[in-house]
Amino acid sequence: MAHLLLVESWVGAMGTLLPRAVAELGAEFTFLTRRPEHYPQSAPDGLPHPLRLGRGVVTAETNDPATALAAARTLHADTPIDGVLTSCDYYLPLAARIAAELGLPGPTPAAVVAACNKALTRAALDRCDVPGPRHVTVPADDQQRLRTGAEMVGFPLVLKPTDLCAGMFVRRVEDWAALDTAARDLLRFEVNARGQRREPVVLLEEFLEGPEFSVESWIRDGEVHTVGVTDKSLGGASGFVETGHMFPADVGDQDHARLVAAAEAAIRAVGLDHGVVHTELRLTAAGPRIIEINPRPAGNQITELIRHVTGIDLPRIAVELALGREPALPTVPNGQRGGSRALSAAVSMLVPARAGILTGIEGTEAVAADPAVIAATFKAPGHRTTVGVDNNSYLGSVIALSHEQSGARRLAEGLLSAVSARYEEPAP
Ligand SMILES: Nc1ncnc2c1ncn2[C@@H]1O[C@H](COP(=O)(O)OP(=O)(O)O)[C@@H](O)[C@H]1O
Ligand SMILES: [Mg+2]
């Protein structure tokens, strides 16, 4: 039986989808983590959580690459490892490095490092003349360089960390005062959710105007294969919270081709040569512009949308590639509903309009019962919400399938509009 090393994981959707793919391929995994207690014991249905279904758990300090590598070598000597992977962005460079050191299939580690750090990504794209926004990386606590950087980029601009994800601390700023506040907020967030010390720098980027998309690809032997283009709805307090996605994107053939070409050029520019990649772009008046490159399957259920429309399961491809196998692509889409296949699939997220403690979410039964819905999950009463400033604040989501090209977004958004969150009112 093929044996994978799973290096940490997200606890959201991908924490279930990757272990499921491993099981479906008849393989098994050992889970390497610094804190087993970070992960749930059981799934919402009460059964053991898929992350608990591996052949074992190895506890080692994954924030120290040498310690993690030593633990992987010890395991490998005892139970040979055939492939290494993770779903968690903060451990993508480590997973690539372990694979390389053990002589297993995987991407070039330096390429993963470049893709996972937004400043290095911009530098790699510039070197290869992939067009992008004006940008500069400066120390977050250096007022003078922040000011000169902002003058060079021009307002409005986007301030963002180089090493976070889920839209955390990404802000559009209109003037110096807002820039100063955003930089100070980011500076105070010194350690990420996995206990890793952050880089005390900020990336300032020209604000790219235009609709946003992502291109989903996989790479084997350096050859890039693109599965399709997803479109993205944005909202929330920052304007950058992902409020929904639809696959395939509602975009004309010509723009589709331009988006794919831009994403593939960016993938080559950072040197990614193996694995699944999710590239985010905006389609500006001047053409597609890269937002970021993620060397892992798309999150936020996008891979499920694609699976329902095309039958292609990107987490499964990620596992196959990690094992050095040629992905087995389906010939018949599995989005079979009412006898005909779904032509589009969309996910819509419920984003809190305010902070507080949930007393309940009304209207969820009707959503779950709708024949177009294939998955609907919502937070339970007692959940403490923050204001919706990033993708970590969702109160729930619904996935709908449609038999119409581009019909699914309307369905999913319509269903969620009938749902409302109720909050505990503060004591008078
Ligand atoms: N230069 C930019 N111009 C316009 N919007 C941007 C820019 N950079 C980021 N954004 C917006 O912020 C969101 C989050 O930024 P991103 O770079 O993808 O960080 P994260 O890794 O947190 O997802 C993007 O999806 C996009 O909507
Ligand atoms: Mg992003």
Short mmCIF file of C-alpha atoms and ligand atoms in Angstrom, two decimals:
data_model
loop_
_atom_site.label_atom_id
_atom_site.label_comp_id
_atom_site.label_asym_id
_atom_site.label_seq_id
_atom_site.Cartn_x
_atom_site.Cartn_y
_atom_site.Cartn_z
CA MET A 1 0.00 0.00 0.00
CA ALA A 2 1.40 3.41 -0.99
CA HIS A 3 2.34 5.47 2.05
CA LEU A 4 2.12 9.26 2.17
CA LEU A 5 3.49 11.68 4.71
CA LEU A 6 0.89 14.37 5.35
CA VAL A 7 2.65 17.39 6.85
CA GLU A 8 0.09 19.35 8.88
CA SER A 9 -3.22 20.32 7.25
CA TRP A 10 -5.94 22.90 7.15
CA VAL A 11 -8.84 21.90 9.36
CA GLY A 12 -11.44 23.17 6.86
CA ALA A 13 -12.58 21.49 3.65
CA MET A 14 -9.12 20.42 2.48
CA GLY A 15 -8.56 18.65 5.82
CA THR A 16 -11.25 16.25 4.65
CA LEU A 17 -10.73 16.25 0.88
CA LEU A 18 -7.05 15.21 0.90
CA PRO A 19 -7.47 12.27 3.32
CA ARG A 20 -10.53 11.22 1.29
CA ALA A 21 -8.45 11.23 -1.89
CA VAL A 22 -5.72 9.18 -0.20
CA ALA A 23 -8.30 6.58 0.89
CA GLU A 24 -9.99 6.48 -2.53
CA LEU A 25 -6.63 5.76 -4.14
CA GLY A 26 -6.11 2.82 -1.79
CA ALA A 27 -3.17 4.53 -0.13
CA GLU A 28 -2.53 5.40 3.51
CA PHE A 29 -0.90 8.30 5.29
CA THR A 30 1.05 9.16 8.40
CA PHE A 31 0.22 12.55 9.83
CA LEU A 32 3.19 14.67 10.89
CA THR A 33 2.19 17.52 13.18
CA ARG A 34 3.57 19.68 15.95
CA ARG A 35 0.23 19.74 17.77
CA PRO A 36 -2.18 16.82 17.27
CA GLU A 37 -4.63 18.63 19.57
CA HIS A 38 -4.96 21.39 16.94
CA TYR A 39 -7.05 18.97 14.85
CA PRO A 40 -10.61 17.76 15.50
CA GLN A 41 -11.21 14.20 16.68
CA SER A 42 -14.54 13.82 14.92
CA ALA A 43 -16.29 15.10 11.81
CA PRO A 44 -19.64 16.95 12.01
CA ASP A 45 -21.42 13.61 11.43
CA GLY A 46 -19.85 12.22 14.62
CA LEU A 47 -17.56 9.78 12.80
CA PRO A 48 -13.79 10.02 13.30
CA HIS A 49 -12.36 13.00 11.44
CA PRO A 50 -10.64 11.91 8.17
CA LEU A 51 -7.34 13.32 9.47
CA ARG A 52 -7.56 10.69 12.24
CA LEU A 53 -7.82 7.80 9.79
CA GLY A 54 -4.13 7.61 8.93
CA ARG A 55 -1.84 4.75 9.93
CA GLY A 56 -0.40 6.92 12.68
CA VAL A 57 0.54 10.33 13.96
CA VAL A 58 4.13 11.51 14.38
CA THR A 59 4.51 14.52 16.66
CA ALA A 60 7.51 16.73 15.89
CA GLU A 61 8.23 20.47 15.67
CA THR A 62 7.21 21.12 12.07
CA ASN A 63 8.14 24.80 12.46
CA ASP A 64 11.77 23.69 12.61
CA PRO A 65 12.62 22.16 9.22
CA ALA A 66 15.61 20.19 10.56
CA THR A 67 13.51 18.57 13.30
CA ALA A 68 10.67 17.80 10.87
CA LEU A 69 13.11 16.35 8.35
CA ALA A 70 14.74 14.16 11.00
CA ALA A 71 11.30 12.85 12.02
CA ALA A 72 10.48 12.13 8.36
CA ARG A 73 13.79 10.27 7.90
CA THR A 74 13.17 8.13 11.00
CA LEU A 75 9.70 7.23 9.75
CA HIS A 76 11.00 6.57 6.25
CA ALA A 77 13.61 4.13 7.61
CA ASP A 78 10.88 2.21 9.42
CA THR A 79 7.94 2.50 7.02
CA PRO A 80 9.10 3.79 3.63
CA ILE A 81 7.34 6.95 2.49
CA ASP A 82 6.25 7.15 -1.17
CA GLY A 83 5.15 10.77 -1.27
CA VAL A 84 4.82 13.93 0.82
CA LEU A 85 2.11 16.57 0.80
CA THR A 86 0.23 19.16 2.81
CA SER A 87 -2.84 21.30 2.29
CA CYS A 88 -1.71 24.02 4.69
CA ASP A 89 0.01 26.97 3.00
CA TYR A 90 2.37 27.50 5.94
CA TYR A 91 3.94 24.07 5.38
CA LEU A 92 4.13 23.90 1.56
CA PRO A 93 7.87 24.77 1.51
CA LEU A 94 8.56 22.18 4.23
CA ALA A 95 6.64 19.42 2.40
CA ALA A 96 8.58 20.20 -0.81
CA ARG A 97 11.86 20.12 1.07
CA ILE A 98 11.15 16.80 2.80
CA ALA A 99 10.17 15.24 -0.54
CA ALA A 100 13.37 16.53 -2.17
CA GLU A 101 15.60 15.37 0.70
CA LEU A 102 14.06 11.90 0.68
CA GLY A 103 14.35 11.70 -3.11
CA LEU A 104 10.58 11.54 -3.58
CA PRO A 105 8.42 13.18 -6.29
CA GLY A 106 7.69 16.83 -5.65
CA PRO A 107 8.14 20.39 -6.86
CA THR A 108 11.50 22.19 -6.82
CA PRO A 109 11.62 23.53 -3.24
CA ALA A 110 12.89 26.99 -4.26
CA ALA A 111 9.90 27.39 -6.59
CA VAL A 112 7.49 26.61 -3.75
CA VAL A 113 9.28 29.13 -1.53
CA ALA A 114 8.92 31.74 -4.30
CA ALA A 115 5.23 30.99 -4.82
CA CYS A 116 4.46 31.08 -1.09
CA ASN A 117 6.07 34.46 -0.50
CA LYS A 118 4.26 37.27 -2.30
CA ALA A 119 7.34 39.50 -2.54
CA LEU A 120 9.42 36.69 -4.06
CA THR A 121 6.56 35.91 -6.44
CA ARG A 122 6.46 39.52 -7.66
CA ALA A 123 10.25 39.49 -8.12
CA ALA A 124 10.11 36.25 -10.15
CA LEU A 125 7.29 37.59 -12.34
CA ASP A 126 9.21 40.82 -12.96
CA ARG A 127 12.34 38.89 -13.95
CA CYS A 128 10.33 37.01 -16.56
CA ASP A 129 8.48 40.11 -17.79
CA VAL A 130 5.08 38.79 -16.72
CA PRO A 131 3.15 42.08 -16.46
CA GLY A 132 2.01 43.01 -12.94
CA PRO A 133 1.09 45.95 -10.74
CA ARG A 134 3.64 48.51 -9.58
CA HIS A 135 4.83 47.18 -6.25
CA VAL A 136 7.40 47.59 -3.52
CA THR A 137 8.23 45.62 -0.36
CA VAL A 138 9.23 47.68 2.68
CA PRO A 139 9.78 47.11 6.42
CA ALA A 140 6.39 47.49 8.14
CA ASP A 141 7.87 49.73 10.85
CA ASP A 142 9.82 52.10 8.60
CA GLN A 143 7.60 55.16 8.18
CA GLN A 144 9.96 56.82 5.72
CA ARG A 145 10.15 53.82 3.39
CA LEU A 146 6.41 53.26 3.69
CA ARG A 147 5.88 56.84 2.53
CA THR A 148 8.32 56.71 -0.36
CA GLY A 149 6.97 53.27 -1.32
CA ALA A 150 3.41 54.61 -1.36
CA GLU A 151 4.49 57.58 -3.47
CA MET A 152 6.08 55.24 -5.98
CA VAL A 153 3.04 52.92 -6.16
CA GLY A 154 0.39 55.64 -5.86
CA PHE A 155 -3.00 55.63 -4.08
CA PRO A 156 -5.29 53.79 -4.01
CA LEU A 157 -3.02 50.86 -3.27
CA VAL A 158 -3.23 47.43 -1.69
CA LEU A 159 -1.21 46.75 1.44
CA LYS A 160 -0.61 43.09 2.17
CA PRO A 161 1.56 40.69 4.10
CA THR A 162 3.98 38.55 2.09
CA ASP A 163 3.39 35.40 4.14
CA LEU A 164 -0.27 35.06 5.11
CA CYS A 165 -3.38 33.76 3.34
CA ALA A 166 -7.20 33.83 3.41
CA GLY A 167 -7.13 37.57 2.79
CA MET A 168 -5.73 38.24 6.27
CA PHE A 169 -4.61 41.87 6.67
CA VAL A 170 -4.99 42.60 2.94
CA ARG A 171 -6.35 46.15 2.75
CA ARG A 172 -7.12 48.69 0.08
CA VAL A 173 -5.85 52.04 1.33
CA GLU A 174 -6.70 55.43 -0.06
CA ASP A 175 -4.27 57.66 1.79
CA TRP A 176 -1.31 57.86 4.11
CA ALA A 177 -3.36 57.72 7.33
CA ALA A 178 -5.06 54.47 6.25
CA LEU A 179 -1.73 53.03 5.13
CA ASP A 180 -0.15 53.85 8.48
CA THR A 181 -3.01 52.18 10.37
CA ALA A 182 -2.95 49.08 8.17
CA ALA A 183 0.84 48.72 8.51
CA ARG A 184 0.62 49.04 12.30
CA ASP A 185 -2.18 46.43 12.47
CA LEU A 186 -0.07 44.01 10.47
CA LEU A 187 3.05 44.70 12.51
CA ARG A 188 1.20 43.70 15.68
CA PHE A 189 0.38 40.29 14.18
CA GLU A 190 3.84 38.88 14.80
CA VAL A 191 3.13 35.15 14.82
CA ASN A 192 0.79 33.28 12.47
CA ALA A 193 -1.93 30.82 13.51
CA ARG A 194 0.61 27.98 13.50
CA GLY A 195 3.11 29.70 15.77
CA GLN A 196 5.50 30.77 13.00
CA ARG A 197 7.19 34.15 13.35
CA ARG A 198 6.12 36.43 10.52
CA GLU A 199 8.21 38.55 8.19
CA PRO A 200 7.95 42.16 9.44
CA VAL A 201 7.52 43.57 5.93
CA VAL A 202 4.60 44.79 3.85
CA LEU A 203 3.99 44.59 0.14
CA LEU A 204 2.44 47.69 -1.42
CA GLU A 205 0.78 47.08 -4.77
CA GLU A 206 -1.00 49.21 -7.31
CA PHE A 207 -4.73 48.54 -7.02
CA LEU A 208 -5.72 46.29 -9.92
CA GLU A 209 -9.21 47.13 -11.15
CA GLY A 210 -11.28 44.34 -12.70
CA PRO A 211 -13.13 41.08 -12.08
CA GLU A 212 -11.24 38.33 -10.29
CA PHE A 213 -10.68 34.73 -11.39
CA SER A 214 -8.56 31.74 -10.54
CA VAL A 215 -6.96 29.27 -12.90
CA GLU A 216 -6.71 25.67 -11.67
CA SER A 217 -3.80 23.67 -13.03
CA TRP A 218 -1.62 20.66 -12.37
CA ILE A 219 1.95 20.09 -13.45
CA ARG A 220 3.87 16.92 -14.14
CA ASP A 221 7.39 16.70 -15.53
CA GLY A 222 7.30 20.48 -15.87
CA GLU A 223 4.29 20.35 -18.21
CA VAL A 224 1.37 22.53 -17.11
CA HIS A 225 -2.18 21.18 -17.61
CA THR A 226 -5.00 23.63 -16.91
CA VAL A 227 -8.35 22.24 -15.84
CA GLY A 228 -10.29 25.48 -16.09
CA VAL A 229 -11.09 28.95 -14.79
CA THR A 230 -13.16 29.75 -11.69
CA ASP A 231 -14.70 33.14 -11.05
CA LYS A 232 -14.84 34.86 -7.71
CA SER A 233 -17.23 37.19 -5.90
CA LEU A 234 -15.78 39.56 -3.34
CA GLY A 235 -17.29 41.49 -0.45
CA GLY A 236 -17.11 41.77 3.33
CA ALA A 237 -15.72 44.66 5.32
CA SER A 238 -12.38 44.72 3.46
CA GLY A 239 -13.98 44.26 0.04
CA PHE A 240 -11.53 41.37 -0.42
CA VAL A 241 -13.38 38.60 1.41
CA GLU A 242 -14.19 35.76 -1.00
CA THR A 243 -17.99 35.56 -0.88
CA GLY A 244 -18.43 32.99 -3.63
CA HIS A 245 -17.00 31.10 -6.59
CA MET A 246 -18.44 29.56 -9.73
CA PHE A 247 -16.97 26.96 -12.04
CA PRO A 248 -16.67 27.30 -14.94
CA ALA A 249 -16.21 31.06 -14.83
CA ASP A 250 -18.67 33.23 -16.70
CA VAL A 251 -16.09 34.51 -19.17
CA GLY A 252 -15.80 34.60 -22.96
CA ASP A 253 -13.45 32.31 -24.89
CA GLN A 254 -10.92 35.00 -25.63
CA ASP A 255 -10.62 36.20 -22.03
CA HIS A 256 -10.55 32.58 -20.87
CA ALA A 257 -7.55 31.93 -23.10
CA ARG A 258 -5.79 35.10 -21.89
CA LEU A 259 -6.33 34.19 -18.24
CA VAL A 260 -4.99 30.67 -18.78
CA ALA A 261 -1.98 31.95 -20.71
CA ALA A 262 -1.15 34.50 -17.97
CA ALA A 263 -1.46 31.91 -15.18
CA GLU A 264 0.71 29.41 -17.04
CA ALA A 265 3.35 32.07 -17.72
CA ALA A 266 3.37 32.93 -14.00
CA ILE A 267 3.69 29.27 -13.00
CA ARG A 268 6.70 28.93 -15.28
CA ALA A 269 8.17 32.21 -14.03
CA VAL A 270 8.30 31.02 -10.41
CA GLY A 271 9.62 27.66 -11.63
CA LEU A 272 6.84 25.40 -10.37
CA ASP A 273 7.37 22.03 -12.04
CA HIS A 274 5.19 19.56 -10.13
CA GLY A 275 1.88 19.44 -8.28
CA VAL A 276 -1.48 21.19 -8.26
CA VAL A 277 -1.59 25.00 -8.53
CA HIS A 278 -4.31 27.59 -7.91
CA THR A 279 -3.43 30.95 -9.50
CA GLU A 280 -5.46 34.08 -8.75
CA LEU A 281 -5.75 36.91 -11.28
CA ARG A 282 -7.68 40.05 -12.05
CA LEU A 283 -8.72 40.83 -15.58
CA THR A 284 -7.83 44.51 -15.93
CA ALA A 285 -8.39 46.78 -18.92
CA ALA A 286 -4.71 46.16 -19.79
CA GLY A 287 -5.12 42.38 -19.60
CA PRO A 288 -4.85 39.67 -16.93
CA ARG A 289 -2.66 40.48 -13.91
CA ILE A 290 -1.49 37.93 -11.35
CA ILE A 291 -2.67 38.41 -7.75
CA GLU A 292 -0.92 35.35 -6.29
CA ILE A 293 0.14 31.78 -7.05
CA ASN A 294 -0.75 29.01 -4.58
CA PRO A 295 1.12 25.72 -5.12
CA ARG A 296 -1.75 23.59 -3.77
CA PRO A 297 -5.35 22.76 -4.73
CA ALA A 298 -7.84 25.64 -4.43
CA GLY A 299 -9.64 25.98 -1.12
CA ASN A 300 -13.14 27.25 -0.35
CA GLN A 301 -14.70 24.14 -1.97
CA ILE A 302 -13.57 25.19 -5.46
CA THR A 303 -12.20 21.69 -6.07
CA GLU A 304 -15.65 20.29 -5.24
CA LEU A 305 -17.27 22.64 -7.79
CA ILE A 306 -14.86 21.37 -10.43
CA ARG A 307 -15.42 17.75 -9.44
CA HIS A 308 -19.18 18.10 -9.82
CA VAL A 309 -18.95 19.71 -13.25
CA THR A 310 -16.03 17.82 -14.80
CA GLY A 311 -15.44 14.76 -12.61
CA ILE A 312 -11.85 15.94 -12.13
CA ASP A 313 -10.83 15.74 -8.49
CA LEU A 314 -7.85 18.06 -7.89
CA PRO A 315 -7.08 16.81 -4.34
CA ARG A 316 -6.91 13.33 -5.85
CA ILE A 317 -4.55 14.60 -8.57
CA ALA A 318 -2.43 16.19 -5.82
CA VAL A 319 -2.12 12.79 -4.14
CA GLU A 320 -1.38 10.99 -7.42
CA LEU A 321 1.32 13.52 -8.26
CA ALA A 322 2.82 13.28 -4.76
CA LEU A 323 3.11 9.54 -5.36
CA GLY A 324 4.74 10.17 -8.74
CA ARG A 325 1.79 8.74 -10.64
CA GLU A 326 0.23 9.98 -13.86
CA PRO A 327 -3.20 11.33 -12.81
CA ALA A 328 -6.05 9.14 -14.04
CA LEU A 329 -8.50 11.64 -15.53
CA PRO A 330 -12.21 10.77 -15.73
CA THR A 331 -13.87 10.36 -19.08
CA VAL A 332 -17.45 10.89 -17.81
CA PRO A 333 -18.36 13.86 -15.61
CA ASN A 334 -19.98 12.78 -12.36
CA GLY A 335 -22.20 15.83 -11.93
CA GLN A 336 -25.27 13.75 -12.63
CA ARG A 337 -28.46 15.30 -11.30
CA GLY A 338 -31.90 14.55 -12.64
CA GLY A 339 -30.36 12.51 -15.42
CA SER A 340 -28.27 15.27 -16.97
CA ARG A 341 -24.94 16.67 -15.91
CA ALA A 342 -24.45 19.98 -14.14
CA LEU A 343 -23.10 22.67 -16.40
CA SER A 344 -22.08 24.96 -13.57
CA ALA A 345 -21.48 24.73 -9.84
CA ALA A 346 -21.18 27.56 -7.35
CA VAL A 347 -20.43 28.07 -3.69
CA SER A 348 -21.72 31.08 -1.81
CA MET A 349 -20.44 32.04 1.64
CA LEU A 350 -22.35 33.63 4.50
CA VAL A 351 -20.15 36.46 5.79
CA PRO A 352 -21.02 38.07 9.14
CA ALA A 353 -22.12 41.68 8.94
CA ARG A 354 -21.13 42.27 12.58
CA ALA A 355 -19.25 40.77 15.49
CA GLY A 356 -21.14 38.93 18.23
CA ILE A 357 -22.33 35.58 19.54
CA LEU A 358 -24.68 33.66 17.23
CA THR A 359 -28.02 32.59 18.66
CA GLY A 360 -28.96 30.92 15.41
CA ILE A 361 -29.19 31.13 11.64
CA GLU A 362 -32.70 31.22 10.20
CA GLY A 363 -33.74 29.68 6.92
CA THR A 364 -31.10 26.96 6.72
CA GLU A 365 -33.58 24.05 6.48
CA ALA A 366 -35.10 25.44 3.28
CA VAL A 367 -31.61 25.85 1.81
CA ALA A 368 -30.57 22.30 2.67
CA ALA A 369 -33.84 20.93 1.21
CA ASP A 370 -33.50 22.72 -2.13
CA PRO A 371 -32.95 20.18 -4.95
CA ALA A 372 -30.12 22.25 -6.46
CA VAL A 373 -28.12 22.11 -3.22
CA ILE A 374 -25.49 19.44 -2.73
CA ALA A 375 -23.92 20.78 0.45
CA ALA A 376 -24.91 23.36 3.03
CA THR A 377 -23.09 23.94 6.31
CA PHE A 378 -23.65 26.61 8.93
CA LYS A 379 -22.14 27.52 12.30
CA ALA A 380 -24.06 26.45 15.38
CA PRO A 381 -25.53 28.77 18.03
CA GLY A 382 -22.88 29.97 20.46
CA HIS A 383 -20.34 30.60 17.70
CA ARG A 384 -18.48 33.84 18.30
CA THR A 385 -18.11 35.89 15.11
CA THR A 386 -15.74 38.66 14.21
CA VAL A 387 -16.57 41.27 11.58
CA GLY A 388 -16.10 39.70 8.13
CA VAL A 389 -12.67 41.03 7.24
CA ASP A 390 -11.11 37.84 5.89
CA ASN A 391 -11.97 34.32 4.73
CA ASN A 392 -11.70 32.93 8.26
CA SER A 393 -14.94 34.55 9.38
CA TYR A 394 -17.54 32.60 7.37
CA LEU A 395 -20.77 31.61 9.12
CA GLY A 396 -21.60 28.99 6.53
CA SER A 397 -21.72 28.09 2.89
CA VAL A 398 -23.96 26.53 0.27
CA ILE A 399 -22.99 24.69 -2.91
CA ALA A 400 -25.53 24.58 -5.74
CA LEU A 401 -25.46 22.88 -9.13
CA SER A 402 -27.17 24.18 -12.23
CA HIS A 403 -28.02 22.67 -15.59
CA GLU A 404 -27.49 26.07 -17.13
CA GLN A 405 -24.15 27.45 -18.15
CA SER A 406 -23.32 30.10 -15.51
CA GLY A 407 -26.60 29.45 -13.72
CA ALA A 408 -25.18 28.20 -10.41
CA ARG A 409 -24.04 31.51 -8.92
CA ARG A 410 -27.53 32.99 -9.18
CA LEU A 411 -28.95 29.88 -7.49
CA ALA A 412 -26.42 29.81 -4.64
CA GLU A 413 -26.64 33.55 -3.97
CA GLY A 414 -30.46 33.48 -4.11
CA LEU A 415 -30.57 30.66 -1.59
CA LEU A 416 -28.21 32.41 0.83
CA SER A 417 -30.11 35.68 0.59
CA ALA A 418 -33.01 33.98 2.39
CA VAL A 419 -30.76 33.04 5.33
CA SER A 420 -30.17 35.40 8.23
CA ALA A 421 -27.93 35.27 11.28
CA ARG A 422 -29.27 36.21 14.71
CA TYR A 423 -27.00 37.47 17.45
CA GLU A 424 -27.16 37.61 21.22
CA GLU A 425 -27.89 41.21 22.14
CA PRO A 426 -25.52 42.65 24.74
CA ALA A 427 -27.05 42.93 28.22
CA PRO A 428 -28.57 46.41 28.74
N1 LIG B 1 -2.89 44.48 -6.28
C1 LIG B 1 -4.17 44.20 -6.01
N2 LIG B 1 -5.16 44.88 -6.62
C2 LIG B 1 -6.46 44.64 -6.35
N3 LIG B 1 -6.86 43.73 -5.48
C3 LIG B 1 -5.93 43.00 -4.84
C4 LIG B 1 -4.54 43.18 -5.08
N4 LIG B 1 -3.86 42.31 -4.29
C5 LIG B 1 -4.79 41.60 -3.61
N5 LIG B 1 -6.04 42.02 -3.93
C6 LIG B 1 -7.32 41.51 -3.40
O1 LIG B 1 -7.11 40.96 -2.12
C7 LIG B 1 -7.42 39.58 -2.12
C8 LIG B 1 -6.46 38.84 -1.20
O2 LIG B 1 -5.13 39.05 -1.67
P1 LIG B 1 -4.15 37.85 -1.96
O3 LIG B 1 -2.91 38.41 -2.54
O4 LIG B 1 -4.85 36.80 -2.76
O5 LIG B 1 -3.81 37.32 -0.50
P2 LIG B 1 -4.23 35.97 0.26
O6 LIG B 1 -3.05 35.09 0.17
O7 LIG B 1 -4.49 36.42 1.66
O8 LIG B 1 -5.44 35.40 -0.42
C9 LIG B 1 -7.35 39.16 -3.56
O9 LIG B 1 -8.17 38.05 -3.83
C10 LIG B 1 -7.84 40.41 -4.29
O10 LIG B 1 -9.24 40.49 -4.30
MG MG B 2 -5.63 34.94 -2.40
#
